[in-house]
């Protein structure tokens, strides 16, 4: 039996938010001026029709565990197993978006066994919502779904094998590639249905969202440069190459051989015209060291089936992005997120060159903070570092656009503090603070800053 996988459909433009004035300290009142010293860091650096917004997620927001006939999804089952979420929480209530807001069509999380099942589901969505939805995404971060669900076992369906993780069943060396192959074929099936039945009448666009980190060679050696390219091939290009070119990256084919499934002629034909835009979720950057020609300590990504490269957040003891001259050099206390605004321009430029400047949308980009026992609500509301992070990454994005990248929009993660997967409620990414006991929403400083940034980007009609 083939592994099942999580799938997502996203209407990226249905996010709405209301921002209220927030009293701020004198330091924060001068933040906007201090962030505006760069050549490109202003709203006018973006095209007139550029889309700004925030991103949300059904399971992380909605709650409504079994409301109105809802069935169980894989995260409902997974989070009710002891020890799967670090604070023991789940999304039964989340931030109760289902009961507090009637219109909530952001993401639908369900499980499918075959591409045919997914195509049937997509057909229903296109038919039911296509008159209102103009941007469709078939899958959100499939590269992370297969990595955590089938290699490390920290996402549902929690399948893995030693030494990658501790699961009751699974094969970390093979199943990620089977699941990925099925996702790619499911995407192609959904796109085929949209093109043949709905596109002409509805006039929408369809794409896929990939979590795309930037990988910086840790040295100028050719081995490390090739390792950085392999890192992109085994993460981002793993899914985009088949959808755009009809084949897996050559680097993956060379290393994996028969482990990597093949596409039939019919499937390759179906993959043509596989997307209208690429969604990019970008948060962080990392250094990469070669493990193909150089001995590396055993660990994540150093194995053959992961591409033979090692990831590090620092070089010579200095975290990536740190510099005395870098205004935005500040590290988060989220263990996987390292602040390097320049990585945004680099990953966008990379995708532009590799995929013929296919239109892109930044579907997620955000700054996380760990909830501390002694922190106050006021500490959370005065989130100066989040505003700095957004300003730095928006500045880097505007540079990429100025150099020719076809980027159509930017969506901050996230509208609200929410349930952050295996971290539960211990990580806050929201522009609005949520009291998880009362579920009261309060805008943070970053929400006001972002509101003003968007307002100033609007060019009056002549």
PDB file of C-alpha atoms in Angstrom, residues 64-73:
ATOM      1  CA  UNK A  64     -14.035  23.339  15.634  1.00  0.00           C
ATOM      2  CA  UNK A  65     -12.597  19.863  16.204  1.00  0.00           C
ATOM      3  CA  UNK A  66     -15.794  17.987  15.274  1.00  0.00           C
ATOM      4  CA  UNK A  67     -18.140  20.892  14.534  1.00  0.00           C
ATOM      5  CA  UNK A  68     -20.866  20.692  11.884  1.00  0.00           C
ATOM      6  CA  UNK A  69     -20.082  17.170  10.794  1.00  0.00           C
ATOM      7  CA  UNK A  70     -16.335  17.673  10.343  1.00  0.00           C
ATOM      8  CA  UNK A  71     -14.370  14.445  10.175  1.00  0.00           C
ATOM      9  CA  UNK A  72     -10.898  13.724  11.523  1.00  0.00           C
ATOM     10  CA  UNK A  73      -7.800  14.761   9.609  1.00  0.00           C
TER      11      UNK A  73
END
